[in-house]
C-alpha cells in the first residue's frame, strides 16, 4: 500500500512542474536573463543560487507570470503561468512585505482564501502553521517570525503543486530552520515541487536535491551539491615567497589562477602536488599550506569563471 | 488498514483545479475591506464626523433661510458639506490603493486568482459605500437640524449626485498616493481637499461673480462637481462646471495611470 502511494506521487502525465526553454528577458538595453533552459520535475526541491543581479528574481517573476519573457517559453505544469496561478497551483512566499498591517491574522487568511475556487479550511491552515493562538491579533503586532508563518499559511491555502520561496529561512534560528525544512520535505514527498532562492550555500547543499547556479543571466551549473563541488575540484596552495614567477606558476598543468598578495602567493590548481613540488624544489617558498575548496569556493569560481568569459 | 489520513494520500492533479468565478470577486473580501475602513478611527473621524460637524458650524449661519433655487441656503450648505465628506472618503480610499502597493500587498494579490479588474471594482465599491455613508451622515444632520429645505425628489437627487461625483476624488487619491508614498498621503489630501473646497465654492458661497476669487474658483477641482451636485437644488447647471468636472476627472485618472506605469517596483 505504501508502494502505491509513492508511485502516485509522480505526476501521472509526466509533465514537468516548471519548464523554461530559451528564456531571455531584457529591460531596455539591459539583458537580465540571457537564455535559460530548465526543467523541474514534480517533487523536486531545487535551490536557485546566485549572486545579486544574477537574474534569479527576474526568472522567478516569469515563472509566477508577473512578467513576460522577451523570447522563449515558460510553462508551469503544462500551463501558462497565469493559468496555473488562477487554479491555485502556484504559490510564493516573499521574504518581506505582502501583508496588510491593520488586518488580523485570521482575516488575512480568510481574505486570501476567498480569492481561490477551492482551498483547505482556514482553521486547519491556521492550526498547521501554528498561528491559531494569534489568529485575532493584528498583523502589525506580530513578530517577524509570526508574520513569516502567516505568509506560509497563505501560500499553502490553495494546496499548490509548486511553491516558490525567496530566502525562506532568513532570520530563523537553527532549530526553526530544521523544523521548516522537515516540513518542506514532507510536502515534497507528496509531489509538491519547491524552488527556493537562497544565498546560503550551506542551506542549498544541505536541503536541496538539486542546485541550479545562475550568474549573469545564465545557468552556470546544475546538479547536486557534491556534483557542483566536483566541477571545480581543486585545491589552493598558499606559500610565502618574494617575487614569485607567476608566468611559470600559471604554466603548470591544472593551474586555474595565481594570486599574489604581498609576500604571499596563492595558486588555485587541480593538481596541487605539482605546484607544491615546484614551489619547494625550485623556489625559496616556505610556510606552504594546501587547502581544499568548499562549496563557497566552487560558487565563487563558477560565477567568476563566467565573468571572465565576457 | 488505513492508518494514514486522506491528506497524505493526496496527489496534486492540475486537471481538477478550477478558476474562481467573477475573477475572484466575492463578498468575503468586500466585507473585510469595508470592516477595515470602518475600523480605522482616523478615517471615521475625518470622513464621517468632521463634515457633519462643519455642517452644524456653517449651516446655522445668518441668512440660512434665504432662498436658493428650489430650497434655502441651509440646504445648499448641506449638499456642499456632504460632497466634501464624500470626497475626503473617496480620496482616502484611493490613497489606500497606493499604500497597499507600497506594502507589497498588490504583488501578493497577483499571486492569487484575483483579477486586477475585480480588485479595482472592490475598491470602487468600498469608496462608493463609504462616500454614500458620508453623504447619509451629513444629510441626517441636515434633517436633525431641521433648517434645510428642498423638495424630497431634489434632495435625493443631490445626495445621489454627491456620491457619483466622489469618483473624481477617488482618482485623485490614487494619484496623490503615488506622489506622496506611505501613510503621509492623507496628510496631504486632508488640507488639500479643504483648500480646494474653499476655492471651489463649497465652504463659503462666493457671492460676487465679478471678483478675482470667483475667476480663480471656476478653475479649481471642487468647483465643477459642487455645481453638478447642487444642480437639482439650484435648478441651473452652467456648461463650464461640467467642463471643469470632466476635465479634472480626466487629469486625475491620467495622472494616476501615469504614476502606475512609472512605478518600476516589483508589483
XYZ file of C-alpha atoms in Angstrom:
577
model
C 0.000 0.000 0.000
C 2.891 2.319 0.761
C 4.204 1.441 -2.682
C 1.049 2.635 -4.398
C 1.184 5.900 -2.503
C 4.733 6.520 -3.616
C 4.037 5.728 -7.238
C 1.096 8.125 -7.162
C 3.264 10.999 -6.027
C 4.765 11.266 -9.503
C 2.530 13.377 -11.723
C 0.508 10.946 -13.826
C 1.265 12.649 -17.107
C 4.987 13.198 -16.546
C 4.554 16.917 -17.212
C 7.420 18.922 -15.679
C 6.479 21.177 -12.772
C 8.365 24.047 -14.374
C 9.715 24.279 -17.878
C 11.753 27.157 -19.272
C 13.041 26.936 -22.808
C 15.285 29.533 -24.397
C 14.041 32.182 -21.996
C 15.528 35.658 -22.201
C 14.436 38.901 -20.599
C 15.688 42.367 -21.396
C 14.885 45.656 -19.747
C 15.770 48.179 -22.422
C 19.425 47.598 -23.212
C 19.991 45.523 -20.073
C 19.853 41.758 -20.551
C 18.818 40.349 -17.180
C 18.298 36.789 -18.412
C 20.348 35.609 -21.373
C 18.916 32.246 -22.319
C 17.766 29.787 -19.679
C 16.657 26.203 -20.287
C 15.453 24.453 -17.169
C 13.045 21.672 -16.247
C 11.945 20.851 -12.721
C 10.306 17.502 -12.002
C 7.366 17.150 -9.589
C 8.528 16.625 -6.019
C 11.984 18.079 -6.526
C 13.457 20.546 -4.038
C 15.626 22.873 -6.049
C 17.867 25.687 -4.830
C 18.267 28.687 -7.071
C 21.652 30.031 -6.171
C 23.403 33.085 -7.481
C 24.859 36.479 -6.629
C 22.729 39.622 -6.638
C 21.755 40.724 -10.107
C 22.283 37.226 -11.498
C 18.726 37.076 -12.822
C 17.173 34.898 -10.077
C 14.394 37.337 -9.299
C 13.678 38.084 -12.945
C 13.404 34.356 -13.663
C 11.136 33.727 -10.667
C 8.917 36.651 -11.738
C 8.471 34.994 -15.141
C 7.605 31.627 -13.538
C 4.987 33.479 -11.478
C 3.614 35.175 -14.580
C 4.381 38.615 -13.118
C 6.392 39.438 -16.228
C 6.667 38.025 -19.721
C 9.881 36.672 -21.239
C 11.325 38.732 -24.104
C 11.863 35.486 -26.015
C 11.337 31.827 -25.133
C 8.580 29.989 -23.321
C 7.725 29.446 -19.667
C 5.210 26.834 -18.579
C 4.093 25.604 -15.188
C 2.588 22.085 -15.051
C 1.988 22.359 -18.767
C 0.006 25.601 -18.358
C 0.717 29.268 -18.931
C 1.970 30.718 -15.595
C -1.102 32.952 -15.139
C -3.426 29.998 -15.752
C -1.555 27.949 -13.171
C -1.885 30.840 -10.685
C -5.626 31.170 -11.415
C -6.040 27.487 -10.498
C -4.136 27.874 -7.234
C -1.326 25.621 -8.455
C 1.492 28.048 -7.707
C 2.271 29.932 -4.508
C 5.176 32.058 -3.475
C 6.455 33.250 -0.129
C 8.342 36.506 -0.165
C 10.797 37.458 2.500
C 9.243 40.791 3.398
C 6.057 42.737 2.798
C 2.948 41.316 1.238
C 0.833 41.797 4.357
C -1.700 44.421 5.414
C -0.926 45.645 8.901
C -4.439 46.538 10.060
C -5.945 43.123 9.298
C -5.878 40.326 11.846
C -4.076 37.068 11.132
C -7.390 35.250 10.629
C -8.813 37.978 8.363
C -5.695 37.854 6.202
C -6.103 34.102 5.724
C -9.877 34.417 5.137
C -9.314 37.208 2.622
C -6.748 35.150 0.704
C -8.888 32.003 0.884
C -11.876 33.849 -0.586
C -9.945 34.507 -3.793
C -9.495 30.837 -4.766
C -12.025 28.390 -6.185
C -11.023 25.710 -3.654
C -8.936 25.970 -0.531
C -8.210 23.992 2.564
C -10.281 25.104 5.574
C -8.996 28.311 7.180
C -8.999 26.795 10.686
C -6.916 23.827 9.541
C -4.373 26.047 7.784
C -4.040 28.282 10.860
C -3.563 25.199 13.024
C -0.914 23.660 10.757
C 1.028 26.904 10.640
C 0.879 27.133 14.427
C -0.851 30.521 14.436
C -4.286 29.614 15.823
C -3.283 31.239 19.121
C -2.607 34.584 17.455
C -5.453 34.426 14.913
C -7.184 37.525 16.301
C -4.011 39.573 16.588
C -3.391 42.443 14.157
C -0.601 41.684 11.670
C 1.219 44.853 12.789
C 1.541 43.364 16.295
C 3.048 40.058 15.077
C 6.757 39.347 15.285
C 8.809 38.747 12.159
C 8.692 35.008 12.715
C 4.911 35.051 13.200
C 4.470 37.068 10.014
C 6.602 34.542 8.165
C 4.390 31.704 9.438
C 1.359 33.672 8.272
C 2.885 34.003 4.807
C 3.354 30.238 4.711
C -0.205 29.649 5.824
C -1.400 31.885 2.961
C 0.852 30.106 0.466
C -0.362 26.634 1.452
C -4.087 27.545 1.456
C -4.633 26.554 -2.164
C -2.578 23.364 -1.859
C -0.115 24.438 -4.569
C 1.797 21.998 -6.749
C 4.680 24.460 -6.983
C 5.979 26.556 -4.130
C 8.489 29.355 -4.730
C 10.408 30.667 -1.751
C 12.578 33.754 -1.600
C 15.311 33.391 1.024
C 12.901 31.324 3.140
C 14.813 30.900 6.391
C 16.322 34.358 6.792
C 16.054 35.302 10.435
C 15.240 31.783 11.635
C 17.390 30.099 14.238
C 18.980 26.685 13.670
C 16.075 24.868 15.277
C 13.486 26.827 13.281
C 15.366 26.166 10.074
C 15.445 22.430 10.743
C 11.722 22.268 11.546
C 10.964 24.328 8.478
C 12.905 22.091 6.126
C 11.500 18.876 7.536
C 8.005 20.257 6.848
C 9.026 21.208 3.305
C 10.481 17.697 2.778
C 7.211 16.123 3.907
C 5.345 18.253 1.382
C 7.766 17.446 -1.406
C 7.374 13.719 -0.729
C 3.702 14.196 -1.641
C 4.572 15.631 -5.012
C 4.918 19.340 -4.237
C 7.790 20.957 -6.114
C 9.809 23.531 -4.224
C 12.076 26.115 -5.823
C 13.888 28.359 -3.385
C 16.224 31.274 -3.948
C 18.988 31.499 -1.428
C 22.430 32.871 -0.854
C 23.128 30.412 1.947
C 25.310 27.931 0.079
C 25.268 25.578 3.023
C 21.494 25.578 3.089
C 21.321 24.820 -0.622
C 23.813 21.974 -0.185
C 22.048 20.558 2.859
C 18.384 20.772 1.913
C 18.061 20.867 -1.876
C 18.001 17.791 -4.091
C 19.423 19.915 -6.814
C 21.269 23.210 -7.073
C 20.888 25.475 -10.075
C 23.665 28.020 -10.090
C 22.896 31.163 -12.024
C 25.224 34.005 -12.873
C 24.844 36.928 -15.262
C 21.544 35.656 -16.625
C 22.742 32.150 -17.434
C 22.821 28.788 -15.704
C 26.466 28.068 -14.964
C 25.973 24.791 -13.100
C 23.101 22.418 -12.401
C 23.403 19.355 -10.208
C 23.558 18.045 -6.657
C 25.734 19.833 -4.116
C 28.510 17.278 -4.474
C 28.360 17.420 -8.269
C 28.806 21.171 -8.155
C 31.738 20.883 -5.787
C 33.286 18.293 -8.104
C 33.020 20.688 -11.042
C 35.683 22.803 -9.525
C 37.547 20.048 -7.735
C 40.759 21.686 -6.860
C 42.905 22.958 -4.051
C 44.547 26.163 -3.069
C 48.282 26.173 -2.439
C 49.428 29.050 -0.300
C 53.048 29.890 0.396
C 55.269 32.762 1.461
C 57.516 33.755 -1.419
C 59.036 37.040 -2.544
C 58.847 37.804 -6.273
C 57.148 34.634 -7.498
C 57.419 33.798 -11.191
C 53.687 33.976 -11.896
C 54.031 33.016 -15.554
C 55.946 29.896 -14.660
C 53.325 29.019 -11.996
C 50.435 29.554 -14.390
C 52.130 27.252 -16.904
C 51.990 24.277 -14.512
C 49.310 21.822 -15.676
C 45.929 22.220 -13.928
C 46.586 25.697 -12.523
C 43.437 27.832 -12.684
C 44.563 31.056 -11.075
C 47.589 32.655 -9.462
C 47.202 35.440 -6.937
C 49.957 37.452 -5.314
C 49.226 39.269 -2.073
C 52.428 40.951 -0.942
C 54.789 38.226 0.193
C 52.101 35.560 -0.162
C 51.294 33.625 -3.282
C 48.009 31.723 -3.746
C 47.698 29.157 -6.508
C 44.359 27.536 -7.337
C 45.030 24.237 -9.052
C 43.574 20.832 -9.822
C 46.989 19.216 -9.296
C 48.234 20.738 -6.070
C 51.100 18.256 -5.820
C 52.794 19.595 -8.954
C 52.511 23.160 -7.659
C 53.865 22.210 -4.229
C 56.703 20.295 -5.821
C 57.730 23.260 -7.962
C 57.493 25.715 -5.070
C 59.511 23.602 -2.647
C 62.225 22.435 -5.036
C 62.776 25.350 -7.409
C 61.974 28.429 -5.277
C 62.558 29.775 -1.767
C 58.907 29.284 -0.851
C 58.170 28.409 2.771
C 55.141 28.086 5.150
C 53.370 26.089 2.440
C 49.676 25.261 3.049
C 47.283 23.239 0.912
C 43.506 23.592 1.422
C 40.614 22.055 -0.472
C 37.766 24.165 -1.805
C 34.370 24.211 -0.190
C 31.079 24.881 -1.887
C 31.677 28.553 -1.251
C 34.804 28.474 -3.411
C 33.018 26.414 -6.049
C 30.340 29.061 -6.130
C 32.825 31.892 -6.411
C 34.929 30.184 -9.011
C 31.933 29.239 -11.162
C 30.413 32.689 -11.067
C 33.836 34.269 -11.518
C 34.596 31.995 -14.490
C 31.529 33.321 -16.186
C 32.659 36.899 -15.725
C 35.971 36.015 -17.331
C 34.183 34.895 -20.479
C 32.580 38.265 -21.019
C -5.907 -0.919 7.323
C -5.614 2.721 6.664
C -3.563 4.455 9.309
C -2.722 7.324 7.042
C -5.100 10.215 6.692
C -6.529 11.289 3.383
C -4.197 14.270 3.180
C -1.107 12.091 2.940
C -2.682 10.195 0.054
C -3.351 13.385 -1.826
C -1.629 13.996 -5.105
C -1.720 17.239 -6.999
C -3.612 16.853 -10.225
C -3.739 20.123 -12.210
C -6.680 18.992 -14.335
C -9.182 19.015 -11.451
C -8.316 22.558 -10.381
C -10.784 25.326 -11.098
C -10.622 29.032 -11.730
C -12.857 31.125 -9.416
C -15.856 32.828 -10.997
C -16.140 36.629 -11.384
C -12.325 36.942 -11.460
C -12.166 36.213 -7.744
C -14.622 38.965 -6.764
C -16.524 37.852 -3.665
C -18.451 39.082 -0.640
C -15.933 37.859 1.968
C -13.250 40.114 0.520
C -15.637 43.055 0.146
C -16.806 42.577 3.745
C -13.273 42.514 5.137
C -12.328 45.611 3.109
C -15.344 47.531 4.449
C -14.700 46.386 8.009
C -11.121 47.545 7.631
C -12.079 51.073 6.624
C -14.748 51.372 9.320
C -12.280 50.179 11.947
C -9.835 52.948 11.090
C -10.573 55.651 13.660
C -8.910 58.439 11.702
C -10.921 57.666 8.578
C -14.161 57.604 10.529
C -13.440 60.920 12.258
C -12.315 62.769 9.157
C -14.850 61.406 6.743
C -17.974 60.867 8.802
C -17.846 63.086 11.881
C -15.846 66.086 10.656
C -18.105 67.035 7.670
C -21.212 66.743 9.840
C -19.531 68.963 12.430
C -18.681 71.512 9.739
C -22.278 71.487 8.593
C -23.501 72.346 12.081
C -20.905 75.125 12.236
C -21.724 76.664 8.839
C -25.307 75.530 8.285
C -26.804 77.716 11.008
C -25.159 80.981 9.972
C -27.100 84.163 9.396
C -29.192 84.085 6.277
C -29.738 80.294 6.325
C -33.356 80.798 5.438
C -32.657 82.842 2.272
C -33.991 81.116 -0.777
C -31.720 79.347 -3.263
C -33.346 77.823 -6.348
C -35.886 75.275 -5.114
C -34.756 75.409 -1.485
C -32.796 77.508 1.014
C -29.205 78.347 1.955
C -29.137 75.676 4.676
C -29.898 73.027 2.048
C -27.172 74.490 -0.194
C -24.613 74.220 2.618
C -25.790 70.719 3.495
C -25.203 69.441 -0.052
C -21.796 71.141 -0.136
C -20.705 69.535 3.141
C -21.984 66.139 2.033
C -19.887 66.462 -1.108
C -16.851 67.484 0.915
C -17.218 64.495 3.249
C -17.728 62.076 0.381
C -14.715 63.496 -1.485
C -12.485 63.054 1.578
C -13.665 59.454 1.991
C -13.139 58.571 -1.638
C -9.719 60.219 -1.736
C -8.586 58.242 1.302
C -9.881 55.025 -0.287
C -7.902 55.876 -3.423
C -4.738 56.613 -1.462
C -5.067 53.199 0.188
C -4.514 51.508 -3.161
C -1.114 53.168 -3.447
C -0.241 52.346 0.175
C -1.115 48.687 -0.372
C 1.048 48.685 -3.440
C 3.965 50.064 -1.453
C 3.447 47.348 1.167
C 3.689 44.612 -1.460
C 0.070 43.591 -0.922
C -0.791 44.186 -4.584
C 2.021 41.830 -5.528
C 0.701 39.263 -3.055
C -2.742 39.552 -4.651
C -1.257 38.991 -8.077
C -0.148 35.559 -6.860
C -3.804 34.661 -6.353
C -6.538 34.161 -8.992
C -7.890 37.669 -8.263
C -8.068 39.680 -11.482
C -6.988 43.350 -11.307
C -10.404 44.457 -12.566
C -12.094 42.600 -9.666
C -9.717 44.327 -7.235
C -10.436 47.774 -8.689
C -14.166 47.027 -8.667
C -13.972 46.065 -4.981
C -12.079 49.257 -4.130
C -14.546 51.361 -6.124
C -17.485 49.762 -4.285
C -15.775 50.438 -0.942
C -15.192 54.075 -1.976
C -18.820 54.470 -3.095
C -20.235 52.792 0.025
C -18.091 54.990 2.276
C -18.965 58.036 0.176
C -22.665 57.184 0.496
C -22.215 56.804 4.239
C -20.589 60.240 4.486
C -23.416 61.754 2.403
C -26.003 59.996 4.581
C -24.451 61.298 7.807
C -24.443 64.912 6.604
C -27.990 64.624 5.239
C -29.132 63.075 8.518
C -27.503 66.002 10.303
C -29.453 68.310 7.984
C -32.724 66.592 8.806
C -31.934 66.638 12.505
C -31.122 70.350 12.428
C -34.359 70.977 10.547
C -33.282 74.158 8.744
C -32.547 72.712 5.286
C -35.483 72.837 2.924
C -35.997 71.489 -0.572
C -38.387 69.070 -2.332
C -37.756 65.416 -1.395
C -37.011 64.356 -5.003
C -34.392 67.087 -5.434
C -32.940 66.280 -2.011
C -32.429 62.640 -3.038
C -31.035 63.675 -6.448
C -28.466 65.956 -4.773
C -27.371 63.155 -2.445
C -27.050 60.678 -5.329
C -25.017 63.141 -7.422
C -22.693 63.732 -4.442
C -21.945 60.003 -4.314
C -21.261 59.758 -8.061
C -19.046 62.855 -8.038
C -16.802 61.309 -5.398
C -15.235 59.086 -8.056
C -13.286 62.149 -9.253
C -11.625 62.260 -5.852
C -11.045 58.512 -5.711
C -8.852 59.002 -8.798
C -7.166 61.991 -7.110
C -6.484 59.792 -4.072
C -4.725 57.162 -6.199
C -2.675 59.878 -7.922
C -1.599 61.564 -4.669
C -0.997 58.153 -3.079
C 1.706 57.584 -5.667
C 3.190 61.067 -5.460
C 3.376 61.028 -1.646
C 4.252 57.477 -0.630
C 3.144 55.748 2.517
C 0.759 56.911 5.186
C 1.509 60.586 4.537
C -0.826 60.711 1.564
C -3.828 61.545 3.766
C -1.896 64.324 5.468
C -1.590 65.996 2.076
C -5.078 65.107 0.879
C -6.838 66.374 4.026
C -5.670 70.015 3.928
C -5.519 69.890 0.126
C -9.195 68.998 -0.159
C -10.088 71.643 2.437
C -8.278 74.260 0.345
C -9.964 73.032 -2.823
C -13.301 73.226 -1.055
C -12.702 76.846 -0.026
C -11.624 77.769 -3.528
C -14.280 75.629 -5.156
C -17.234 77.477 -3.674
C -18.030 74.587 -1.317
C -17.480 76.021 2.174
C -18.379 79.650 1.609
C -20.570 80.623 -1.340
C -18.827 83.305 -3.373
C -21.456 85.934 -3.989
C -19.572 88.375 -6.184
C -19.268 86.740 -9.606
C -17.034 89.510 -10.932
C -14.390 89.132 -8.201
C -10.927 87.715 -8.783
C -11.607 84.847 -6.383
C -14.614 83.789 -8.454
C -12.475 83.666 -11.584
C -9.899 81.510 -9.818
C -12.589 79.325 -8.240
C -14.003 78.328 -11.606
C -10.759 76.542 -12.457
C -10.359 74.517 -9.260
C -11.258 70.793 -8.967
C -14.078 71.125 -6.430
C -15.978 73.777 -8.341
C -17.392 71.665 -11.152
C -18.543 68.684 -9.105
C -20.034 71.023 -6.496
C -22.127 72.802 -9.151
C -23.241 69.421 -10.505
C -24.122 68.040 -7.057
C -26.153 71.162 -6.215
C -27.829 71.471 -9.607
C -31.098 69.765 -8.542
C -31.354 72.392 -5.781
C -30.227 75.472 -7.722
C -32.011 74.422 -10.894
C -29.097 75.539 -13.026
C -26.038 73.746 -14.395
C -23.519 76.051 -16.102
C -21.684 74.403 -19.017
C -18.292 75.453 -17.633
C -18.992 73.490 -14.444
C -19.464 70.302 -16.481
C -16.291 71.030 -18.455
C -14.457 71.601 -15.151
C -15.625 68.268 -13.654
C -14.868 66.219 -16.768
C -11.517 67.973 -17.183
C -10.344 67.303 -13.639
C -11.583 63.703 -13.751
C -9.510 63.214 -16.899
C -6.447 64.848 -15.343
C -6.666 62.754 -12.156
C -7.286 59.461 -13.980
C -4.440 60.130 -16.423
C -2.177 61.193 -13.546
C -2.937 58.011 -11.606
C -2.400 55.856 -14.700
C 0.836 57.690 -15.468
C 2.253 57.145 -11.966
C 1.163 53.499 -12.036
C 3.013 52.875 -15.289
C 6.070 54.743 -13.994
C 6.143 52.553 -10.936
C 9.036 50.196 -11.554
C 8.810 48.458 -8.189
C 8.123 44.731 -8.256
C 4.371 44.531 -8.019
